[in-house]
Coordinates of C-alpha atoms in Angstrom, one line a residue:
M411 CA 79.3 -128.7 74.6
I412 CA 78.4 -131.9 74.8
P413 CA 76.3 -132.0 77.9
H414 CA 75.8 -135.0 80.8
E415 CA 73.0 -137.4 80.9
S416 CA 71.3 -136.6 82.9
P417 CA 71.0 -138.3 86.3
T418 CA 67.9 -141.2 85.2
P419 CA 68.9 -143.2 84.5
P420 CA 71.5 -144.2 86.7
R421 CA 74.8 -144.5 85.9
A422 CA 78.1 -145.3 86.7
R423 CA 80.5 -142.6 85.6
F424 CA 82.8 -143.1 82.8
A425 CA 86.3 -141.7 84.1
G426 CA 87.9 -138.5 82.3
L427 CA 85.1 -137.8 79.8
D428 CA 84.9 -134.4 82.2
G429 CA 88.8 -133.4 82.1
L430 CA 88.5 -134.0 78.1
R431 CA 85.3 -131.5 77.8
A432 CA 87.1 -129.6 79.5
I433 CA 90.2 -129.9 76.9
A434 CA 87.9 -129.9 74.4
V435 CA 86.1 -126.3 75.6
A436 CA 88.9 -125.0 76.4
L437 CA 90.5 -125.6 72.9
V438 CA 87.4 -123.9 71.6
V439 CA 87.7 -120.8 73.1
I440 CA 90.9 -120.0 73.2
Y441 CA 91.1 -120.3 69.7
H442 CA 87.6 -118.3 69.2
L443 CA 88.4 -115.8 71.9
F444 CA 92.7 -115.7 71.4
P445 CA 93.2 -115.5 67.9
G446 CA 96.3 -115.1 68.1
S447 CA 97.6 -117.3 70.0
W448 CA 99.2 -121.0 70.3
V449 CA 96.8 -122.8 70.1
R450 CA 95.5 -121.8 66.5
G451 CA 94.0 -125.4 65.3
G452 CA 91.8 -125.1 68.3
F453 CA 88.5 -125.7 66.5
I454 CA 89.0 -130.0 66.2
G455 CA 87.8 -129.1 70.3
V456 CA 84.5 -129.7 68.3
D457 CA 85.5 -132.5 67.2
V458 CA 86.3 -134.1 70.7
F459 CA 83.2 -133.3 71.8
F460 CA 82.0 -135.2 69.2
V461 CA 84.0 -138.5 69.8
I462 CA 82.9 -137.8 74.0
S463 CA 79.4 -137.9 72.1
G464 CA 79.4 -140.5 70.0
F465 CA 80.8 -142.8 73.4
L466 CA 78.9 -141.4 76.0
I467 CA 75.1 -141.3 74.3
T468 CA 75.9 -145.5 73.0
S469 CA 77.5 -146.6 75.9
L470 CA 74.3 -145.4 77.8
L471 CA 71.3 -146.6 75.9
L472 CA 73.2 -150.3 75.3
R473 CA 73.6 -150.2 79.1
E474 CA 69.7 -149.1 79.2
K475 CA 69.5 -152.4 76.9
S476 CA 71.9 -154.6 78.8
D477 CA 69.4 -153.3 82.1
T478 CA 65.8 -153.4 81.1
G479 CA 65.5 -155.2 77.8
R480 CA 64.2 -152.2 75.9
I481 CA 65.4 -148.8 74.6
G482 CA 63.1 -146.0 75.9
L483 CA 63.2 -143.7 72.6
L484 CA 60.9 -141.1 74.1
A485 CA 62.8 -140.9 78.1
F486 CA 66.0 -140.5 76.6
W487 CA 64.5 -137.9 73.9
R488 CA 62.8 -135.6 77.3
R489 CA 65.9 -136.4 78.8
R490 CA 68.6 -135.1 76.3
A491 CA 65.2 -132.3 76.0
R492 CA 65.6 -131.3 80.2
R493 CA 69.7 -131.2 79.4
L494 CA 70.1 -129.5 76.3
L495 CA 66.9 -126.7 76.1
P496 CA 66.5 -124.9 79.4
A497 CA 70.5 -123.5 78.5
L498 CA 70.5 -123.1 74.8
A499 CA 66.7 -120.7 75.9
L500 CA 68.9 -118.6 78.3
V501 CA 71.2 -117.9 75.4
L502 CA 69.3 -117.3 73.1
V503 CA 67.1 -114.4 74.4
V504 CA 69.8 -112.9 76.7
A505 CA 71.5 -112.8 73.4
A506 CA 69.2 -111.1 71.1
S507 CA 67.7 -108.9 73.3
A508 CA 71.3 -107.3 73.8
A509 CA 72.0 -107.6 70.4
W510 CA 68.8 -105.3 69.7
M511 CA 69.9 -102.9 72.2
L512 CA 73.6 -102.8 70.6
G513 CA 71.8 -102.6 66.8
G514 CA 73.3 -102.0 63.6
D515 CA 74.9 -105.7 62.1
I516 CA 74.4 -107.2 64.8
L517 CA 70.8 -108.3 64.2
V518 CA 71.7 -109.6 60.6
G519 CA 70.0 -112.3 60.1
L520 CA 68.2 -112.3 63.3
G521 CA 65.7 -114.5 62.7
R522 CA 67.0 -117.2 60.4
Q523 CA 69.6 -117.9 62.9
L524 CA 67.2 -117.8 66.2
L525 CA 65.2 -120.2 63.5
G526 CA 67.6 -122.5 62.8
A527 CA 69.2 -122.4 66.7
V528 CA 65.4 -123.9 68.4
T529 CA 65.1 -126.7 65.2
F530 CA 68.6 -128.0 65.4
S531 CA 69.5 -127.2 62.1
Y532 CA 71.6 -124.6 62.2
N533 CA 74.4 -126.1 60.5
W534 CA 71.7 -126.2 57.2
A535 CA 70.9 -123.1 57.7
S536 CA 74.3 -121.7 58.0
I537 CA 75.2 -123.1 54.7
S538 CA 71.8 -122.5 52.6
A539 CA 72.7 -118.5 53.2
G540 CA 76.6 -119.1 52.0
A541 CA 78.1 -118.8 55.2
D542 CA 82.2 -118.9 55.8
Y543 CA 83.0 -119.9 59.3
F544 CA 87.4 -120.0 58.3
G545 CA 86.2 -116.3 55.8
A546 CA 85.5 -112.7 56.6
D547 CA 81.9 -113.0 56.5
G548 CA 81.0 -111.1 58.7
S549 CA 79.4 -112.7 62.6
E550 CA 77.1 -113.9 63.5
L551 CA 75.3 -113.3 66.7
F552 CA 75.0 -117.6 67.3
R553 CA 77.6 -119.5 65.4
N554 CA 78.7 -121.7 67.1
L555 CA 75.0 -123.3 67.7
W556 CA 75.7 -125.7 64.4
S557 CA 77.9 -128.1 66.1
L558 CA 75.2 -128.0 68.2
A559 CA 72.4 -129.0 66.0
V560 CA 75.0 -131.7 64.6
E561 CA 74.3 -133.3 67.8
E562 CA 70.8 -133.1 67.7
Q563 CA 70.5 -134.8 64.2
F564 CA 72.7 -137.5 66.0
Y565 CA 70.3 -137.4 69.5
L566 CA 67.2 -138.1 66.7
V567 CA 68.3 -140.7 64.4
W568 CA 70.4 -142.8 65.6
P569 CA 68.4 -144.7 68.4
V570 CA 66.6 -145.5 65.4
L571 CA 69.2 -147.3 64.7
L572 CA 70.6 -148.8 66.7
L573 CA 67.7 -150.6 67.4
L574 CA 68.4 -151.8 64.2
L575 CA 72.0 -152.5 63.9
L576 CA 71.1 -154.4 67.2
L577 CA 69.5 -156.6 65.5
L578 CA 73.0 -157.9 64.5
P579 CA 74.5 -161.3 66.0
R580 CA 77.7 -159.8 66.6
T581 CA 79.8 -157.0 68.2
W582 CA 82.6 -157.1 65.1
M583 CA 79.1 -157.1 62.3
R584 CA 78.2 -153.3 64.4
V585 CA 81.4 -152.4 64.6
A586 CA 81.8 -152.8 60.6
I587 CA 78.9 -151.1 59.5
V588 CA 79.2 -148.1 61.4
G589 CA 83.2 -148.3 60.7
A590 CA 81.5 -148.1 56.8
L591 CA 79.3 -145.1 57.8
G592 CA 82.5 -143.1 59.0
A593 CA 84.7 -143.7 56.9
A594 CA 82.4 -142.3 54.5
S595 CA 81.2 -139.7 55.9
A596 CA 85.8 -138.7 55.8
G597 CA 85.4 -139.8 52.4
W598 CA 82.7 -137.2 51.6
M599 CA 84.5 -134.8 53.0
T600 CA 88.0 -135.4 51.2
A601 CA 86.6 -135.3 47.8
L602 CA 84.5 -132.0 48.0
V603 CA 87.7 -130.5 49.6
I604 CA 88.9 -132.1 46.1
T605 CA 86.7 -130.5 43.6
G606 CA 86.2 -127.2 45.7
G607 CA 85.4 -123.8 44.8
A608 CA 88.1 -122.4 42.2
T609 CA 89.2 -119.2 43.8
P610 CA 89.8 -118.3 47.6
A611 CA 86.5 -117.1 48.7
S612 CA 85.2 -119.9 47.2
V613 CA 86.8 -123.2 48.9
S614 CA 86.4 -120.8 52.4
A615 CA 83.1 -121.3 51.3
E616 CA 83.5 -125.2 50.3
I617 CA 85.2 -125.5 53.4
T618 CA 82.9 -124.3 55.6
R619 CA 80.2 -126.5 53.8
V620 CA 82.4 -129.4 54.6
Y621 CA 83.0 -128.4 57.8
F622 CA 79.2 -127.8 59.0
G623 CA 77.5 -130.5 56.9
T624 CA 76.6 -133.2 59.4
D625 CA 76.9 -136.0 56.1
T626 CA 80.7 -134.7 56.3
H627 CA 81.6 -134.2 59.6
A628 CA 79.9 -137.0 61.7
F629 CA 83.0 -138.9 61.6
G630 CA 83.4 -138.3 65.1
L631 CA 80.5 -139.3 66.0
L632 CA 80.4 -142.7 64.5
L633 CA 84.1 -143.5 66.2
G634 CA 82.5 -143.0 69.5
V635 CA 79.9 -144.6 68.3
A636 CA 82.3 -148.2 67.3
V637 CA 84.4 -147.1 70.3
A638 CA 81.0 -147.9 72.7
F639 CA 80.4 -151.3 71.4
L640 CA 84.1 -152.1 71.1
W641 CA 85.1 -151.5 74.5
R642 CA 81.1 -153.0 76.0
T643 CA 83.2 -156.0 74.9
V644 CA 87.1 -155.8 75.3
S645 CA 85.7 -154.3 78.9
Q646 CA 84.2 -157.6 80.8
R647 CA 88.2 -159.9 79.6
A648 CA 90.6 -160.4 82.1
W649 CA 93.5 -159.1 80.7
V650 CA 91.8 -156.1 81.0
Q651 CA 92.0 -156.5 84.9
R652 CA 96.2 -156.7 84.2
A653 CA 98.3 -154.2 86.8
A654 CA 100.6 -154.2 83.5
V655 CA 98.1 -153.7 80.6
R656 CA 96.6 -150.9 82.9
R657 CA 99.5 -149.0 83.0
G658 CA 100.7 -149.2 79.3
A659 CA 97.1 -147.9 78.7
E660 CA 97.5 -145.1 80.7
A661 CA 101.2 -144.5 79.1
V662 CA 98.8 -144.4 75.5
G663 CA 96.2 -142.1 76.9
I664 CA 99.0 -139.5 78.8
M665 CA 101.0 -139.4 74.7
A666 CA 97.2 -139.0 72.9
T667 CA 96.1 -136.3 75.3
I668 CA 99.2 -134.6 74.2
G669 CA 99.0 -135.5 71.0
L670 CA 95.5 -133.9 71.3
I671 CA 97.0 -130.7 72.5
A672 CA 99.6 -130.8 69.4
V673 CA 96.9 -130.5 67.2
A674 CA 95.4 -127.9 68.3
T675 CA 98.6 -125.8 67.3
I676 CA 99.2 -126.8 63.8
P677 CA 96.7 -123.4 62.2
Q678 CA 94.6 -124.9 59.9
G679 CA 94.6 -124.7 56.5
Q680 CA 92.3 -125.4 53.5
T681 CA 92.8 -128.8 52.1
I682 CA 92.7 -132.6 52.6
A683 CA 95.1 -131.8 55.6
T684 CA 93.4 -129.9 57.9
F685 CA 89.7 -131.4 56.9
P686 CA 89.4 -134.6 57.2
G687 CA 93.2 -134.5 58.0
A688 CA 93.5 -133.2 61.2
L689 CA 90.1 -133.5 62.2
L690 CA 89.9 -137.2 62.4
A691 CA 93.7 -137.8 64.0
A692 CA 92.3 -135.0 66.8
S693 CA 89.2 -137.8 67.2
G694 CA 91.2 -141.0 67.3
L695 CA 93.6 -138.6 69.5
S696 CA 90.2 -138.6 72.0
A697 CA 88.7 -142.2 71.3
V698 CA 92.6 -143.7 72.1
A699 CA 91.7 -140.7 75.4
I700 CA 88.6 -141.6 76.4
V701 CA 88.7 -145.3 76.7
A702 CA 92.5 -144.7 78.8
G703 CA 90.1 -143.1 80.9
C704 CA 87.4 -145.4 81.6
W705 CA 89.5 -148.3 81.8
P706 CA 89.5 -150.1 85.1
G707 CA 91.7 -148.8 87.0
S708 CA 92.9 -145.7 85.7
V709 CA 95.1 -143.0 86.7
F710 CA 94.7 -141.5 84.5
G711 CA 90.6 -141.4 83.8
R712 CA 90.8 -139.6 87.9
V713 CA 94.3 -137.2 86.7
L714 CA 91.8 -135.9 84.1
D715 CA 89.0 -135.2 86.6
V716 CA 90.7 -134.0 88.7
G717 CA 89.6 -130.5 90.9
L718 CA 89.3 -127.7 88.0
L719 CA 89.1 -130.1 85.1
R720 CA 86.1 -131.8 86.1
W721 CA 84.5 -128.3 87.3
L722 CA 85.0 -127.4 83.7
G723 CA 84.6 -130.5 81.8
N724 CA 80.1 -130.3 84.4
R725 CA 80.2 -126.8 82.9
S726 CA 81.6 -127.4 79.3
Y727 CA 78.4 -126.9 77.3
G728 CA 77.3 -124.0 79.3
L729 CA 80.9 -122.5 78.3
Y730 CA 80.3 -123.7 75.0
L731 CA 76.8 -121.9 74.5
W732 CA 77.9 -118.4 76.3
H733 CA 82.2 -117.8 75.1
W734 CA 80.4 -117.1 71.5
P735 CA 77.6 -114.4 71.6
V736 CA 79.0 -113.2 75.2
L737 CA 82.2 -111.9 72.2
V738 CA 80.4 -111.0 69.4
L739 CA 78.1 -108.6 71.8
L740 CA 81.5 -107.2 73.0
V741 CA 82.9 -106.4 70.6
A742 CA 79.7 -104.3 68.5
A743 CA 80.0 -102.6 72.8
V744 CA 82.7 -101.5 72.1
Q745 CA 82.7 -101.0 67.9
E746 CA 85.9 -102.9 67.5
T747 CA 86.7 -105.5 64.5
G748 CA 84.9 -108.3 64.0
P749 CA 84.7 -111.6 66.5
D750 CA 86.5 -113.7 63.2
R751 CA 89.4 -111.3 62.8
P752 CA 92.0 -109.6 64.7
F753 CA 90.9 -107.8 68.0
P754 CA 92.7 -106.8 71.4
V755 CA 93.4 -109.6 74.0
W756 CA 91.6 -107.2 76.5
I757 CA 88.4 -107.8 74.9
G758 CA 89.1 -111.6 74.7
A759 CA 89.9 -112.0 78.4
A760 CA 86.9 -109.9 79.1
A761 CA 84.5 -111.7 77.0
L762 CA 85.7 -115.1 78.6
A763 CA 85.1 -113.6 82.6
I764 CA 81.8 -112.7 81.4
A765 CA 81.0 -115.6 80.4
L766 CA 82.7 -117.8 82.9
V767 CA 80.0 -115.7 85.2
A768 CA 77.1 -116.6 82.9
T769 CA 77.4 -120.5 82.4
E770 CA 77.9 -120.4 86.2
A771 CA 74.6 -118.3 86.6
S772 CA 73.0 -120.3 84.5
Y773 CA 73.8 -124.1 85.6
R774 CA 73.2 -123.7 89.1
F775 CA 69.9 -121.4 88.9
C776 CA 68.6 -123.1 85.4
E777 CA 70.8 -126.2 84.5
M778 CA 69.8 -127.9 87.3
P779 CA 66.3 -127.2 88.1
V780 CA 64.7 -128.7 85.7
R781 CA 67.7 -131.6 85.4
R782 CA 65.5 -132.2 89.1
L783 CA 62.9 -131.1 88.6
G784 CA 61.5 -131.3 84.9
F785 CA 59.5 -129.1 82.9
R786 CA 56.6 -129.8 84.1
G787 CA 58.1 -130.2 88.2
S788 CA 59.7 -126.6 86.9
I789 CA 56.7 -125.0 86.2
R790 CA 54.5 -126.5 89.9
A791 CA 57.9 -124.6 91.8
L792 CA 57.3 -121.4 90.0
R793 CA 53.6 -121.3 91.1
A794 CA 54.7 -122.2 94.8
G795 CA 56.5 -119.5 94.5
I796 CA 54.6 -117.3 93.4
R797 CA 51.5 -118.7 96.1
S798 CA 54.6 -117.6 98.7
G799 CA 55.5 -115.3 100.1
G800 CA 58.5 -112.7 101.2
R801 CA 61.2 -113.0 99.7
R802 CA 60.5 -116.8 97.9
R803 CA 58.3 -114.7 95.9
A804 CA 59.9 -111.8 94.6
A805 CA 62.5 -113.5 93.2
V806 CA 59.2 -115.4 91.4
V807 CA 58.1 -112.3 90.4
T808 CA 61.0 -111.1 89.2
A809 CA 62.5 -114.1 87.3
V810 CA 59.2 -114.2 84.9
A811 CA 59.3 -111.0 84.4
A812 CA 63.1 -110.7 83.4
S813 CA 62.1 -113.6 81.4
V814 CA 59.0 -111.5 79.7
A815 CA 61.8 -108.9 79.4
L816 CA 63.7 -110.8 77.1
L817 CA 61.6 -112.8 75.5
A818 CA 60.4 -109.6 73.8
G819 CA 63.4 -107.7 73.7
T820 CA 64.1 -110.9 71.4
V821 CA 60.8 -110.3 69.1
A822 CA 62.2 -106.7 68.4
G823 CA 65.4 -107.2 67.4
V824 CA 64.3 -110.2 64.4
V825 CA 62.0 -107.7 63.2
S826 CA 63.9 -104.5 63.3
A827 CA 66.6 -106.4 62.2
P828 CA 68.3 -104.9 58.9
A829 CA 67.7 -107.1 56.0
V830 CA 71.1 -106.4 54.4
S831 CA 74.8 -105.2 56.6
S832 CA 75.8 -101.6 56.7
G833 CA 79.4 -103.6 54.0
E834 CA 76.7 -105.6 52.3
A835 CA 74.9 -101.7 51.4
V836 CA 77.7 -99.9 50.5
V837 CA 78.7 -102.7 48.0
E838 CA 75.2 -102.5 46.5
A839 CA 75.5 -99.3 46.6
G840 CA 78.2 -99.3 44.4
M841 CA 77.4 -101.1 42.2
A842 CA 74.5 -99.3 42.0
A843 CA 76.5 -96.8 40.6
L844 CA 78.7 -98.3 37.9
R845 CA 75.2 -99.7 36.5
D846 CA 73.9 -95.6 36.1
N847 CA 77.1 -94.4 35.1
P848 CA 78.4 -96.6 32.4
P849 CA 82.9 -96.0 31.4
A850 CA 82.5 -93.8 28.1
E851 CA 85.1 -93.0 26.0
R852 CA 86.0 -89.5 26.1
I853 CA 85.5 -87.1 28.6
P854 CA 86.4 -83.5 28.4
A855 CA 90.3 -83.7 28.6
G856 CA 91.4 -81.9 32.1
P857 CA 94.4 -81.2 34.5
G858 CA 96.2 -84.6 35.4
V859 CA 95.0 -88.0 35.2
T860 CA 90.9 -88.3 33.2
G861 CA 88.5 -90.7 33.9
D862 CA 89.0 -92.0 29.9
Q863 CA 92.6 -93.4 30.8
I864 CA 92.2 -94.6 33.9
T865 CA 90.9 -98.7 33.2
A866 CA 90.1 -99.9 37.6
V867 CA 89.6 -103.1 38.3
G868 CA 89.2 -105.1 41.9
D869 CA 86.8 -106.2 44.7
S870 CA 83.9 -105.1 46.8
V871 CA 85.6 -102.3 48.1
M872 CA 86.5 -100.9 44.6
L873 CA 82.9 -102.0 44.5
A874 CA 82.0 -99.7 47.4
S875 CA 84.4 -97.2 46.8
A876 CA 82.9 -96.1 42.8
P877 CA 80.5 -93.0 43.6
G878 CA 84.2 -91.8 44.6
L879 CA 86.1 -93.1 41.5
L880 CA 83.2 -91.9 39.6
A881 CA 82.8 -88.6 40.8
R882 CA 86.3 -88.2 40.7
F883 CA 87.1 -89.6 37.1
P884 CA 84.4 -89.0 34.8
G885 CA 84.1 -91.6 33.0
I886 CA 86.4 -93.9 34.5
H887 CA 85.9 -97.9 33.5
V888 CA 85.5 -99.7 37.2
D889 CA 85.7 -103.6 36.6
A890 CA 85.0 -105.2 40.2
A891 CA 83.6 -107.8 41.8
V892 CA 83.0 -109.2 45.9
S893 CA 85.6 -111.5 46.9
R894 CA 88.2 -110.9 44.1
S895 CA 92.1 -112.0 45.3
M896 CA 95.2 -110.9 43.5
Y897 CA 95.4 -114.1 41.8
A898 CA 92.2 -113.4 39.8
A899 CA 93.6 -109.9 37.8
P900 CA 96.0 -111.5 34.7
G901 CA 93.3 -112.8 33.4
I902 CA 90.6 -110.0 33.6
L903 CA 93.4 -107.4 32.1
R904 CA 93.9 -109.8 28.9
D905 CA 90.6 -110.4 28.8
L906 CA 90.1 -106.5 28.6
A907 CA 92.7 -105.9 26.4
A908 CA 91.3 -107.9 24.2
A909 CA 88.5 -106.7 23.8
G910 CA 90.1 -102.9 23.6
Q911 CA 89.1 -102.0 27.2
L912 CA 92.8 -101.3 28.6
R913 CA 94.0 -97.9 29.2
P914 CA 96.9 -95.8 29.5
Y915 CA 96.8 -95.7 33.8
V916 CA 95.2 -99.1 35.3
V917 CA 94.6 -99.6 38.4
V918 CA 94.1 -103.2 40.5
A919 CA 92.4 -102.8 44.3
L920 CA 92.8 -106.4 45.6
G921 CA 94.6 -106.8 48.3
T922 CA 91.6 -107.8 50.7
N923 CA 90.4 -111.0 50.0
G924 CA 94.4 -113.3 50.3
A925 CA 97.7 -113.3 50.4
I926 CA 99.7 -111.8 47.3
S927 CA 103.0 -113.2 45.4
E928 CA 105.3 -111.9 43.2
R929 CA 105.0 -113.8 40.5
S930 CA 101.1 -112.6 40.4
L931 CA 102.9 -109.2 39.8
D932 CA 104.1 -110.3 37.7
S933 CA 101.4 -112.0 35.3
I934 CA 99.4 -108.2 35.6
L935 CA 102.5 -106.4 34.4
D936 CA 103.1 -108.6 31.3
A937 CA 99.1 -108.3 30.7
I938 CA 99.1 -104.8 30.4
G939 CA 101.9 -104.2 28.8
P940 CA 105.3 -102.5 29.2
D941 CA 103.3 -99.2 28.5
R942 CA 100.8 -98.8 31.0
Q943 CA 101.2 -97.3 34.3
L944 CA 99.9 -99.6 36.7
V945 CA 98.9 -98.2 40.8
L946 CA 98.8 -100.8 43.2
V947 CA 95.8 -99.8 46.0
N948 CA 96.7 -101.5 49.0
A949 CA 94.2 -103.0 51.5
F950 CA 92.6 -102.0 55.3
A951 CA 91.3 -104.7 56.7
P952 CA 91.6 -106.3 60.2
R953 CA 92.9 -108.6 58.3
D954 CA 95.9 -111.3 59.2
W955 CA 97.3 -110.9 55.8
I956 CA 97.1 -107.8 55.2
A957 CA 100.5 -106.3 56.2
G958 CA 102.2 -109.0 54.8
V959 CA 99.7 -107.5 51.5
N960 CA 100.9 -104.5 52.1
T961 CA 104.6 -105.2 52.3
E962 CA 104.2 -107.2 49.0
L963 CA 103.5 -104.0 46.9
S964 CA 105.7 -101.3 48.2
E965 CA 108.4 -103.8 47.7
Y966 CA 107.2 -104.3 43.8
A967 CA 106.5 -101.4 43.3
R968 CA 110.5 -100.2 44.6
T969 CA 111.7 -101.6 42.1
H970 CA 109.5 -101.7 39.4
P971 CA 109.7 -97.9 38.1
T972 CA 106.1 -98.4 35.7
V973 CA 104.5 -99.3 39.3
Q974 CA 103.4 -96.5 42.5
V975 CA 101.2 -97.7 44.5
A976 CA 98.1 -95.8 46.1
D977 CA 98.6 -95.6 50.3
W978 CA 94.6 -96.5 51.2
A979 CA 95.8 -98.6 54.1
D980 CA 97.4 -94.8 55.2
A981 CA 94.6 -92.9 53.8
I982 CA 92.0 -94.6 55.4
A983 CA 93.8 -96.0 59.3
P984 CA 92.4 -92.3 61.0
H985 CA 88.7 -92.6 60.1
P986 CA 87.7 -95.1 60.4
D987 CA 84.1 -93.6 61.2
L988 CA 84.6 -93.5 57.9
L989 CA 84.4 -97.4 57.2
A990 CA 80.9 -99.2 57.6
G991 CA 80.4 -101.4 60.5
D992 CA 82.7 -104.1 58.9
H993 CA 85.3 -102.0 59.3
I994 CA 86.5 -103.2 54.9
H995 CA 84.3 -101.2 53.2
P996 CA 83.7 -97.5 52.7
G997 CA 80.6 -95.7 52.8
E998 CA 80.6 -92.7 50.9
A999 CA 83.5 -90.0 52.6
G1000 CA 84.8 -92.5 52.4
G1001 CA 85.3 -93.7 48.6
R1002 CA 86.3 -90.5 48.3
V1003 CA 89.6 -91.0 50.4
F1004 CA 89.9 -93.9 48.6
A1005 CA 89.5 -92.1 45.1
D1006 CA 92.0 -89.4 46.3
A1007 CA 94.6 -91.8 46.9
V1008 CA 93.9 -93.4 43.8
A1009 CA 94.5 -90.6 42.2
D1010 CA 97.8 -88.8 44.5
A1011 CA 99.3 -92.4 42.4
L1012 CA 98.3 -91.3 39.4
E1013 CA 99.2 -88.0 39.7
Q1014 CA 103.0 -89.9 40.8
A1015 CA 102.5 -92.6 37.9
Q1016 CA 102.1 -89.4 35.5
R1017 CA 105.3 -88.2 36.5
A1018 CA 107.1 -91.0 36.9
Q1019 CA 106.2 -91.1 33.2
A1020 CA 106.9 -87.5 32.3
R1021 CA 109.8 -87.8 33.6
S1022 CA 111.4 -91.4 32.0
A1023 CA 109.9 -89.7 28.9
E1024 CA 112.9 -87.1 29.4
F1025 CA 115.5 -89.4 30.4
A1026 CA 114.2 -91.0 26.6
E1027 CA 114.5 -88.0 25.3
Q1028 CA 117.8 -87.2 27.1
R1029 CA 119.8 -90.6 25.6
R1030 CA 117.9 -90.1 22.6
F1031 CA 119.9 -86.4 22.2
A1032 CA 123.2 -88.3 23.2
Q1033 CA 122.6 -91.1 20.6
E1034 CA 122.6 -89.1 17.6
L1035 CA 125.0 -86.3 19.4
R1036 CA 127.6 -89.4 19.7
Q1037 CA 126.6 -90.2 15.7
E1038 CA 127.7 -86.9 15.0
Q1039 CA 131.1 -86.8 16.2
L1040 CA 131.3 -90.5 15.0
F1041 CA 131.1 -89.1 11.0
Q1042 CA 132.6 -85.8 11.5
P1043 CA 135.9 -84.6 8.7
P1044 CA 139.1 -84.2 10.1
G1045 CA 139.7 -80.8 10.9
A1046 CA 135.9 -79.5 11.5
P1047 CA 134.7 -77.7 13.8
H1048 CA 133.3 -79.2 17.2
P1049 CA 129.6 -79.0 17.2
S1050 CA 128.5 -77.1 19.8

């Protein structure tokens, strides 16, 4: 993700940075493409990039100031543009055009994403749109560009601030100020996580905000800056050249790299242990590895830059750009589950292969020519190619025609993008059905459980199924909302009971948005009381917690006679075509399947209730019989 500086101004290489880039991009790519792998916290690779970026850019600017007595801001920004824009532009137009050809949910928000990408404000655009990086809100085509936006904002602001810091006479003063800013950023992230949302869904959205925010996630960049200041001073000291010191630095660098990979194996949690805990750990270990790699005469740095690692490090920026859009497009093309959800391993492998090919092609034919010639030089080369003859002219004309076609495809994708996803559309249809059909107190009685006997509490899946429930159970009382979890149910049910709105049969469908516990199910039973029957609807969604939720519900129903399970998961599994593009929310026909599953469970509940009443009657009769026997006079005839 962090690109090399362009060949000008001249500079000596920093050993080890290519290898660290390779490790960082590998962690991120494995995390995204193979979500079931051992790299459960691979997103920390972004923080490795941040530290490298802060260190590298500051070191280069300090070197320029030392060599020339000044820092050329326009020249710096021009070099950044040459390095970043060609690959980015190619990814945007290729992926957007491919998305237009595929159509569907993949186009939702495309215009906003492109605007955020070209203005390097993608992180803030995503935050304002309520994006959920760690949750289940669907897949944005260019979601990975949030980190590029953070870096570009740094590239824009930091050189100006550096000029001010250089007015201070001592290095320790500069380091102290940068360190204080980094600590403030980490502290701000900690504060926002601690005071985050009350529900799992709102917590996840808050985590995304602190993870995407430049203000809350600048500490890695600032740590890299501090290391650059310190290393420029320390590297000049004589003791740095001692063999024993060098070997010690190499040993520490090896341990830091191993520690970095170990941190990447820890799954993220929505607490300060990860945000900022794991991110700070990754940043600190990266800083140590950078210093160890750059140490004069370090074998560690040369080993990090060996062969494949250096090749991958040189192309890490392009691979980071390509891998996520390729995954989203491939998943959409084969109609599998979303990229932020479980999908077959072969899809990740195919996405990796395609991304590597696209990265190499972009590196050779797009990025390197612009780096060598600049923008105006590249345009002149195209003009010269058109004026020439033979294969060169044909290649240039083909490239220009392809560029025009890709731009047209991008515009078409933005124009044709739906306002909402198919999942949001069916949920909105369910909301409209509930508004148009308020719950009735009495409905003419029919066979089985009728709508006036049912209170249903659920999440967005129940909302999407509302038309089917209303058709199957006229007069049913449905209380459903987006992003609800099972932990919200007891309070909702107690409020309904207090308002006299809790009916004899209670249906709860709240397993989609997170894990559940026996304690919360006990609280639900306590809230509805002993005289009502409870139906728990199991969940169907490509989420890693769903299997555990469904097992918990089945086990709970097995040990509680007043509880039945509506097997929505088993009912809809053979009919994925009845679900929206998110593979979670049912359309109109899917809603009828949902209602049928609830109806089957209600019939079981009614039969269980009848059996319970029959057993109670038998016990009452037996008790009366025993009492009669106790009070019979001696020799009286035995009652038949």
